[in-house]
Coordinates of C-alpha atoms and ligand atoms in Angstrom, one line a residue:
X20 CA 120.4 17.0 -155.4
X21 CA 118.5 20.0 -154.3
X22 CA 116.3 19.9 -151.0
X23 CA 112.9 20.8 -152.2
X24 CA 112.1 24.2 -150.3
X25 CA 109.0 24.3 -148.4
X26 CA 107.8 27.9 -148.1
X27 CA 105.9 28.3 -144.4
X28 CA 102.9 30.7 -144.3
X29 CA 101.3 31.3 -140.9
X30 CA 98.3 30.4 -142.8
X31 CA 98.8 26.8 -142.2
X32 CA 96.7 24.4 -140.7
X33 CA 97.4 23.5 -137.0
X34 CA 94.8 20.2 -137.1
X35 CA 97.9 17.2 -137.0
X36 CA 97.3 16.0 -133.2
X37 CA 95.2 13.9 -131.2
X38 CA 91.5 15.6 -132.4
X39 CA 89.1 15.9 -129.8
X40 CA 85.3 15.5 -130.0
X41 CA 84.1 18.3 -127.2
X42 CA 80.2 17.8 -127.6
X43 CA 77.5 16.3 -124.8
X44 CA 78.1 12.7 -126.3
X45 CA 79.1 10.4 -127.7
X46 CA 82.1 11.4 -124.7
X47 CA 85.8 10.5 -125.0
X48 CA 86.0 6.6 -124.4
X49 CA 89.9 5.9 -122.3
X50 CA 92.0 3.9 -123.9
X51 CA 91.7 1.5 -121.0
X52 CA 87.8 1.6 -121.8
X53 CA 88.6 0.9 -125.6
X54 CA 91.4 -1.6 -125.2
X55 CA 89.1 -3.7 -123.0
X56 CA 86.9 -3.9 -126.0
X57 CA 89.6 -5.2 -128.5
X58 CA 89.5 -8.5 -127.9
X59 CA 87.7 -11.8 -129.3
X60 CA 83.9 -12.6 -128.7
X61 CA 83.8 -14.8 -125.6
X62 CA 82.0 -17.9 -124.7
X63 CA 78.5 -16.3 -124.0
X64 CA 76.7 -19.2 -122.2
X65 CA 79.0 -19.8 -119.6
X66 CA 82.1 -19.4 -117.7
X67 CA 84.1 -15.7 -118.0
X68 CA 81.6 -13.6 -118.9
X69 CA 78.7 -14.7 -116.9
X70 CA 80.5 -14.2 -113.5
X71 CA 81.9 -10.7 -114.8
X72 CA 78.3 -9.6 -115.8
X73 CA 77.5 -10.6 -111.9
X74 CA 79.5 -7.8 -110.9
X75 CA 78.5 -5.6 -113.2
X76 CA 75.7 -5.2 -111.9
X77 CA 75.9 -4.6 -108.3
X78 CA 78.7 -1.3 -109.6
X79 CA 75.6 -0.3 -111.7
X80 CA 73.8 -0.2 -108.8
X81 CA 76.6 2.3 -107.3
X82 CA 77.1 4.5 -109.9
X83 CA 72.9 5.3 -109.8
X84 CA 73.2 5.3 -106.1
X85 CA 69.8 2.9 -105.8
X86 CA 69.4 -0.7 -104.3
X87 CA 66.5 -1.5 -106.6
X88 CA 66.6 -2.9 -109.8
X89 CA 68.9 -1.7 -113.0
X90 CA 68.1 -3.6 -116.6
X91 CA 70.6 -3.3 -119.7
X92 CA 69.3 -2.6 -123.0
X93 CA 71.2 -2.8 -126.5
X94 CA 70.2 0.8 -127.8
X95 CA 71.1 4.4 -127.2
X96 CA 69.4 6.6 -125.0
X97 CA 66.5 6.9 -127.3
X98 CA 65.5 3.2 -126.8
X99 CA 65.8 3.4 -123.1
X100 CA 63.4 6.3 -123.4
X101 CA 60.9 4.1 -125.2
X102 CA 61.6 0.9 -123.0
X103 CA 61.0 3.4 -119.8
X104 CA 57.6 4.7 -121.6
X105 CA 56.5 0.9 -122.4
X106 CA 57.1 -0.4 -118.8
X107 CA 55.2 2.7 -117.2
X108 CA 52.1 3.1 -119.1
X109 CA 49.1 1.6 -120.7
X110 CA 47.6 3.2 -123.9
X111 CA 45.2 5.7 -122.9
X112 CA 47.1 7.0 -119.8
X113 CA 48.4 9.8 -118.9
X114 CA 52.0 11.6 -117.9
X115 CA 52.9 14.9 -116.7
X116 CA 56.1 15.8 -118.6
X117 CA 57.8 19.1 -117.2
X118 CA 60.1 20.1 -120.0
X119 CA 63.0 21.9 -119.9
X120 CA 64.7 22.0 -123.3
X121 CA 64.5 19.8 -126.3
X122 CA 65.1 16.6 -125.1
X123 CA 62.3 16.8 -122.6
X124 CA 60.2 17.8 -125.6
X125 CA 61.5 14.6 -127.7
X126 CA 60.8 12.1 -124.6
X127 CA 57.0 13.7 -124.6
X128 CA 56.6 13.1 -128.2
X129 CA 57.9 9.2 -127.7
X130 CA 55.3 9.3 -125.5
X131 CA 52.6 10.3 -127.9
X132 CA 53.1 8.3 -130.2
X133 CA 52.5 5.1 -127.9
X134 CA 49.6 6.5 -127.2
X135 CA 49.8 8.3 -123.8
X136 CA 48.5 11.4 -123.6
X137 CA 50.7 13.7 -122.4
X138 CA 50.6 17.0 -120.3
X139 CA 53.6 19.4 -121.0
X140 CA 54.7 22.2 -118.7
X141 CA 56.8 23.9 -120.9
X142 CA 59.7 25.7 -118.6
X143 CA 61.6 27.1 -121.4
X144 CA 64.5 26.7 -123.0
X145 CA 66.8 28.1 -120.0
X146 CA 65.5 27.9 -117.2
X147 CA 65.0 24.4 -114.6
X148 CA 61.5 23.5 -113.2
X149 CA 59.5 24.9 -111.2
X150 CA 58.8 22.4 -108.7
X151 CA 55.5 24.2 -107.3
X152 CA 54.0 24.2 -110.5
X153 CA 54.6 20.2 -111.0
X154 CA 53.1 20.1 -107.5
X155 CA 49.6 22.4 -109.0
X156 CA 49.4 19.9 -112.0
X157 CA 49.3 17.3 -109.9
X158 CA 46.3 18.9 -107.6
X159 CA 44.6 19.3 -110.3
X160 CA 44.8 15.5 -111.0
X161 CA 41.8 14.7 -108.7
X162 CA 41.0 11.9 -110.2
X163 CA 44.9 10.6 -109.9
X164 CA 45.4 9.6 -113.5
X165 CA 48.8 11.0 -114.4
X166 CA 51.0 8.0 -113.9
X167 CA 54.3 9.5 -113.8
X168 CA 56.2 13.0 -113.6
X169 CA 58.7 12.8 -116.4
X170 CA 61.7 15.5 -116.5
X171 CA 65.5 15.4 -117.5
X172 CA 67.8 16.1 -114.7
X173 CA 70.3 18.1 -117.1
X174 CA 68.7 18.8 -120.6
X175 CA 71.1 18.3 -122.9
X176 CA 69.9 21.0 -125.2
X177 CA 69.6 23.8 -122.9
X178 CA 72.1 22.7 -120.5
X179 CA 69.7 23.3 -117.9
X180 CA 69.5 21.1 -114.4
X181 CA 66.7 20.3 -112.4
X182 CA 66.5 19.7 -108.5
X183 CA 65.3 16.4 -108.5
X184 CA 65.2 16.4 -104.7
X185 CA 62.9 19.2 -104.5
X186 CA 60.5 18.0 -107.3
X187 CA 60.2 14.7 -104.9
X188 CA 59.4 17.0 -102.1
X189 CA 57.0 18.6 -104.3
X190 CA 54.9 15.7 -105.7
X191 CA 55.1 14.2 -102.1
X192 CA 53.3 17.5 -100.6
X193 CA 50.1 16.7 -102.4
X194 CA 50.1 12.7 -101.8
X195 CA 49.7 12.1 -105.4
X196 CA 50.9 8.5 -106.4
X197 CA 52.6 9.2 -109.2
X198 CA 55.9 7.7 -110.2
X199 CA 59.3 10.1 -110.6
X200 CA 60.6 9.4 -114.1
X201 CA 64.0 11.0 -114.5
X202 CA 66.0 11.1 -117.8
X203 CA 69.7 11.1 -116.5
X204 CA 71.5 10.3 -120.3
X205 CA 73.4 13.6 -119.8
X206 CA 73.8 13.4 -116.0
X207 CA 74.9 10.1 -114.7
X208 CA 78.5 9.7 -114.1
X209 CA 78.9 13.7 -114.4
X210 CA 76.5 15.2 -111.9
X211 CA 75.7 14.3 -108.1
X212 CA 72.8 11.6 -108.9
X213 CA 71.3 9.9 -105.6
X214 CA 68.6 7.5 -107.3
X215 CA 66.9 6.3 -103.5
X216 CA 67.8 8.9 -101.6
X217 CA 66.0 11.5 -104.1
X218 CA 63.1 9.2 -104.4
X219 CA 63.4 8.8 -107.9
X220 CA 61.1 5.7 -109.1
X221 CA 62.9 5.2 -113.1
X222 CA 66.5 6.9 -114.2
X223 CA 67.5 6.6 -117.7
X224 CA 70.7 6.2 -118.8
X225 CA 73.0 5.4 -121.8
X226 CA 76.3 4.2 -122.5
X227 CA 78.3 7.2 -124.2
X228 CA 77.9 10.1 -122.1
X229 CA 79.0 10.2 -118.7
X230 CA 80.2 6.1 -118.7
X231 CA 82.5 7.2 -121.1
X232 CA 81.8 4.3 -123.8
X233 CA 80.9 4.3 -127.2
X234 CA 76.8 4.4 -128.3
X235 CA 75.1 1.2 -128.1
X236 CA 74.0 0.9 -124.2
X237 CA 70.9 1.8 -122.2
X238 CA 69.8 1.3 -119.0
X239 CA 67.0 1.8 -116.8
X240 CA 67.4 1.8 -112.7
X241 CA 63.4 1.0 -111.8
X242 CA 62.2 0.8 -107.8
X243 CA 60.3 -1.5 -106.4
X244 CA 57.1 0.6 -106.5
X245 CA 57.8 1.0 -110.6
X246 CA 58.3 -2.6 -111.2
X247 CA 54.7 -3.0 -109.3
X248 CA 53.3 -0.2 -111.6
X249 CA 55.0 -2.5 -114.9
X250 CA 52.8 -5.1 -113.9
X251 CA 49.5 -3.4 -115.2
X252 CA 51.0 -1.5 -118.5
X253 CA 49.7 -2.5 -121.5
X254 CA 52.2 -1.1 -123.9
X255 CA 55.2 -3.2 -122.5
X256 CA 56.4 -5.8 -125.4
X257 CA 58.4 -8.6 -124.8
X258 CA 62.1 -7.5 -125.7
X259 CA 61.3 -3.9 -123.7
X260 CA 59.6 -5.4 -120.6
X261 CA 62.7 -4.8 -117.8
X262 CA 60.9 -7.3 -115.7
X263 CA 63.4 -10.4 -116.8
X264 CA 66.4 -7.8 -117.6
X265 CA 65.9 -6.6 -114.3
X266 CA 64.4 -9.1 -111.9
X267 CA 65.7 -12.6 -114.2
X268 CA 67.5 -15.2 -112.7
X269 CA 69.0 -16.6 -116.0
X270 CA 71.6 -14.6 -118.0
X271 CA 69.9 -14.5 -121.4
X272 CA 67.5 -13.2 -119.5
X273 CA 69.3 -9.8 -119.0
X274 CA 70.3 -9.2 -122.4
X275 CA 66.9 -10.4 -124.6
X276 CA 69.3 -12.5 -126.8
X277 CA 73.0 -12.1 -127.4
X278 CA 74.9 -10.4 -125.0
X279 CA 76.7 -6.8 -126.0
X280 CA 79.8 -8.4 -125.4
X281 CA 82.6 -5.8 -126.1
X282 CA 80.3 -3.3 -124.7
X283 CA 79.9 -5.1 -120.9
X284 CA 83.7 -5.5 -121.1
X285 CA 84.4 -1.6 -121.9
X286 CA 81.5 -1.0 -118.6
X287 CA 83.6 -3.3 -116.3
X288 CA 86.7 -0.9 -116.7
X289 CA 84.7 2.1 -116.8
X290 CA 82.7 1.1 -113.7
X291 CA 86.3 0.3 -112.2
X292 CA 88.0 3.3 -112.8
X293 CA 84.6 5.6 -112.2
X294 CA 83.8 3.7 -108.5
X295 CA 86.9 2.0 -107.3
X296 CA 90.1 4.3 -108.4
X297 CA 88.7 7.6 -108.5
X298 CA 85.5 7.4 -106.8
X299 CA 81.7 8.8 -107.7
X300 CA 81.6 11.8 -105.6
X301 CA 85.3 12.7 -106.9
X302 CA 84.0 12.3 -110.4
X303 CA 81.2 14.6 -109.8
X304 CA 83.6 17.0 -107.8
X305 CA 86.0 17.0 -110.9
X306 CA 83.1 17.6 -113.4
X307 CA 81.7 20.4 -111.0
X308 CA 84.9 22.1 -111.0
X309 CA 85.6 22.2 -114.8
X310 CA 82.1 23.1 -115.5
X311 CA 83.3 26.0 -113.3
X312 CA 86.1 27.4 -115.2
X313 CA 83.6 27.2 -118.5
X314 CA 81.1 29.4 -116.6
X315 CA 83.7 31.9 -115.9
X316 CA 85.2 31.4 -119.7
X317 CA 81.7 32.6 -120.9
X318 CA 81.1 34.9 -117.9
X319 CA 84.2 37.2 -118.8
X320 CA 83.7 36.8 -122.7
X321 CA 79.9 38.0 -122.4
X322 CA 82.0 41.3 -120.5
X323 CA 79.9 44.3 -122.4
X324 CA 78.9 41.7 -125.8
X325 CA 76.0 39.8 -127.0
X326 CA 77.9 36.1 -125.7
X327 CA 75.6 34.8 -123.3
X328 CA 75.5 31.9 -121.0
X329 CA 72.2 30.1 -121.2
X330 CA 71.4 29.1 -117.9
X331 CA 71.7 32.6 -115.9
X332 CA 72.0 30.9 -112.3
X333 CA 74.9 28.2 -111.8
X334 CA 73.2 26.2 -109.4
X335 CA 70.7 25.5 -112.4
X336 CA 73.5 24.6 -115.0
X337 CA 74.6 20.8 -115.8
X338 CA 77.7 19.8 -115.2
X339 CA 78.2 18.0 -118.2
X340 CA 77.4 20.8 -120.9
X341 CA 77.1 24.3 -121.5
X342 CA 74.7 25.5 -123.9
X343 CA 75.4 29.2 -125.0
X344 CA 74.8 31.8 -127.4
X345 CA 77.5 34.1 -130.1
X346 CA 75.7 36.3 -132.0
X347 CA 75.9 37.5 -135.6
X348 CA 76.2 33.8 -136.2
X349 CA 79.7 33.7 -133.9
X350 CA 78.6 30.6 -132.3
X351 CA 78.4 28.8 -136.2
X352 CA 81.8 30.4 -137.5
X353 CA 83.5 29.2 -134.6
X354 CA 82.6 25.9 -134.7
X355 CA 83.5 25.3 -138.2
X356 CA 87.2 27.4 -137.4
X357 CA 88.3 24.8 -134.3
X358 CA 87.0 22.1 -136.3
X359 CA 88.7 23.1 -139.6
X360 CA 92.0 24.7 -138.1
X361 CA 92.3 23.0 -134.3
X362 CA 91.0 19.6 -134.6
X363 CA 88.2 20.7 -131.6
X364 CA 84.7 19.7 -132.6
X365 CA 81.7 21.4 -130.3
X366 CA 78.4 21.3 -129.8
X367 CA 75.8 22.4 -132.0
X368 CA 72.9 24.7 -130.6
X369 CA 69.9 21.9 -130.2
X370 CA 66.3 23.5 -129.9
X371 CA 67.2 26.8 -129.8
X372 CA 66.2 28.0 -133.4
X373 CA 65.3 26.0 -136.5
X374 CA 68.0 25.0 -138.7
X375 CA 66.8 27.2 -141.7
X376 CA 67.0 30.3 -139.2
X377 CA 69.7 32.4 -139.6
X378 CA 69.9 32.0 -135.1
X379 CA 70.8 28.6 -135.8
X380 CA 74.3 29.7 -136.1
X381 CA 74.6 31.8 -132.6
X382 CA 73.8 28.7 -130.7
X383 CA 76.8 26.2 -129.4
X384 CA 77.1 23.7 -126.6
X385 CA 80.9 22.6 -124.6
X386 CA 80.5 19.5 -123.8
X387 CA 82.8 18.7 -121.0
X388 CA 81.7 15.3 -120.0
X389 CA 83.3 11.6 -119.0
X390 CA 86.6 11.2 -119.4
X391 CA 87.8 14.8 -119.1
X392 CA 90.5 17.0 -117.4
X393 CA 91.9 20.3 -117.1
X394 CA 94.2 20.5 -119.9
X395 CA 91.3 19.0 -122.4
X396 CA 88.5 21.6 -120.7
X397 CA 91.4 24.6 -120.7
X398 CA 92.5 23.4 -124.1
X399 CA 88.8 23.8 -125.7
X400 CA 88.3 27.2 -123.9
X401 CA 91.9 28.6 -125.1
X402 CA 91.3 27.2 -128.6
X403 CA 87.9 29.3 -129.0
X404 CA 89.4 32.1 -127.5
X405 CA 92.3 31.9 -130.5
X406 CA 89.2 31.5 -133.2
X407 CA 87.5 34.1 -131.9
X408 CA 90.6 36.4 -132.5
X409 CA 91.1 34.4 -135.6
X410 CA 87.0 35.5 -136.7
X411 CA 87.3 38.9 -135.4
X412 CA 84.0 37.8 -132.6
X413 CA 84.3 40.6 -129.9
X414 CA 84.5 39.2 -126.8
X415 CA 85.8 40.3 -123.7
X416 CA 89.3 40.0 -122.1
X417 CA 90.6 38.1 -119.2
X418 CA 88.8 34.7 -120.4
X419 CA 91.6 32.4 -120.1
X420 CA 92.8 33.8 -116.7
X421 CA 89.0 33.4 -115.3
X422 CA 89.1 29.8 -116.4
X423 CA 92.4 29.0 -114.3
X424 CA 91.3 30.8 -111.4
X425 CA 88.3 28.9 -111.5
X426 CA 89.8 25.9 -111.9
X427 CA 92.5 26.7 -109.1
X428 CA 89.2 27.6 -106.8
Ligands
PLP27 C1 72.0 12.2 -125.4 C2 70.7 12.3 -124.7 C3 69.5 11.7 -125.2 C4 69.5 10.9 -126.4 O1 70.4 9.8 -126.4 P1 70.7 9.0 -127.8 O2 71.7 8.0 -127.3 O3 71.2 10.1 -128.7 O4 69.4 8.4 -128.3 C5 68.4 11.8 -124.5 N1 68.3 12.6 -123.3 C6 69.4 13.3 -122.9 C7 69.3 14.1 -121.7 C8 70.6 13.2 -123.6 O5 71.7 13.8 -123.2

């Protein structure tokens, strides 16, 4: 019998592989992570799972750098955002929000809608805060209403990273009480994050970005002088109130119900390989350094063309994500050529124009965050460069070799 022949065109899809999700979250979970999860439910009164919660939370502790107070929620970062809001504020009150991209935008209009009124200082959508200006606002607050200066540390959107230690400095120069409310979904586990020594008073954080697990966990670090400030809101409910999640004494206490059983067991192996094998400031060394050979990716394709970095000065850029810009609707092609024909999936462009706008599709984010290394960041980079050939996008030359020599320091 005759062999079937199979013509070969170089047409042919090169998707068969491992695929790999390259956007700012959810973040590639390790197998160790996910095979910690596959298992039966546990016993969860007693025994097992109660002592390994007990160590959970000290590591939690570590990986926010605080000693204060850290509650768990069962929700992505969108619920921490509203069990932060609830535990701050009373109805009626207000918050200085210094945005920096979408997100910051979407926390403020949580806000809102419980009722706070809100004062934005819109910084852009590239660009960090200004931390003078946060310190004017909060002048201007004679009467010392504004509760709490809220601001991302990386904006997911824009890629964009504030200095949280200088924003302390400033809201400390005018004496103003108010507490330092820091969104760190995009951050924590990625960039250097020092909760106490930064001053910062509530950090926000979720499961499946930097922790490298899948959606489904929040958590809020609070300080002592936030937990006193809980005391009076008004707009704290019973299942958001962190008071028993954070300061309980009995295990159901620190769940609200049920325990997120598969999802503590995926955090004690993340915790482990994050604090005790490789170590928090090597994690933030390793994400600094691949972050780098993106920047200089971009930096030599932008070489005389309309591709564009958003964030102009690095030591304002997340390590995380990198938001940036292809014209002529570049940034949309490619996305849908790695995905289609190389099994890479970015970023979409988030905030940057609406999605009925034809600028909708110049707009792309790398997400290069969690579980990550130099083959997967060098993979993504050389895989663009090959659709952008593929697409005819004109960029300019010597990407590739940038992004080792950035990598090689
Ligand atoms: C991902 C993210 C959020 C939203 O988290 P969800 O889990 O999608 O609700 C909020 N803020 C920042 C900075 C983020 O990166």
């Amino acid at each position: 019998m005759a062999l079937p022949s199979f013509p070969i065109e170089p047409t042919m899809p090169i998707t068969t592989g491992r695929t790999y999700l390259a956007i700012p979250g959810p973040s590639v979970s390790p197998e160790r992570v996910l095979n910690a999860m596959h298992r039966s439910a546990p016993n969860i009164y007693e025994g097992e799972i109660v002592d390994m919660v007990g160590t959970l939370i000290p590591d939690l502790r570590r990986v926010a750098m605080t000693r204060q107070h850290v509650a768990i929620y069962i929700a992505n970062g969108h619920g921490a955002w509203e069990a932060a809001n609830c535990n701050m504020f009373s109805r009626g009150d207000r918050a200085l929000l210094a945005a920096t991209g979408r997100f910051g935008h979407g926390w403020a209009e949580g806000l809102q809608r419980l009722g706070v009124k809100v004062d934005i200082i819109d910084f852009g959508k590239s660009s960090p805060a200004d931390p003078q200006r946060i310190a004017d606002a909060l002048r201007a607050d004679v009467a010392r209403e504004i509760r709490a200066v809220q601001v991302t540390h990386v904006d997911t959107a824009s890629s964009a990273r504030n200095d949280l230690a200088a924003i302390r400095a400033a809201i400390d120069s005018t004496g103003h009480p108010a507490l330092l409310a820091v969104d760190a979904i995009a951050s924590l586990g990625c960039d250097e994050l020092r909760m106490d020594e930064w001053g910062i008073d509530v950090l926000v954080g979720a499961s499946q970005k930097g922790l490298m697990l899948p959606p489904g966990l929040g958590f809020i670090w609070f300080s002592d002088k936030a937990l006193e400030a809980s005391r009076r809101a008004d707009l704290v409910t019973p299942y958001w109130d962190w008071k028993p999640r954070g300061t309980g004494t009995e295990f159901w206490q620190y769940f609200g119900g049920t325990a997120p059983t598969h999802h503590l067991y995926g955090l004690r192996e993340a915790l482990t390989m994050m604090l005790d094998e490789e170590g928090l400031p090597q994690v933030w060394a390793r994400h600094h350094r691949l972050a780098k050979a993106v920047w200089a990716t971009f930096d030599a394709w932008s070489k005389d063309t309309g591709i564009a970095l958003n964030v102009a000065d690095p030591a304002s850029r997340g390590w995380s994500v990198t938001a940036a810009r292809i014209p002529d609707g570049g940034a949309g092609a490619l996305r849908r050529w790695l995905e289609a024909e190389a099994g890479v999936t970015l970023g979409i462009g988030l905030g940057m124009a609406l999605s009925t706008e034809p600028a909708y599709q110049d707009f792309l984010r790398v997400g290069h965050m969690g579980h990550v290394n130099a083959h997967m960041t060098l993979g993504v980079l050389a895989t663009m460069e090959a659709g952008m050939q593929a697409l005819g996008i004109e960029h300019g030359p010597g990407a590739l070799e940038a992004a080792a020599g950035a990598l090689v320091g």
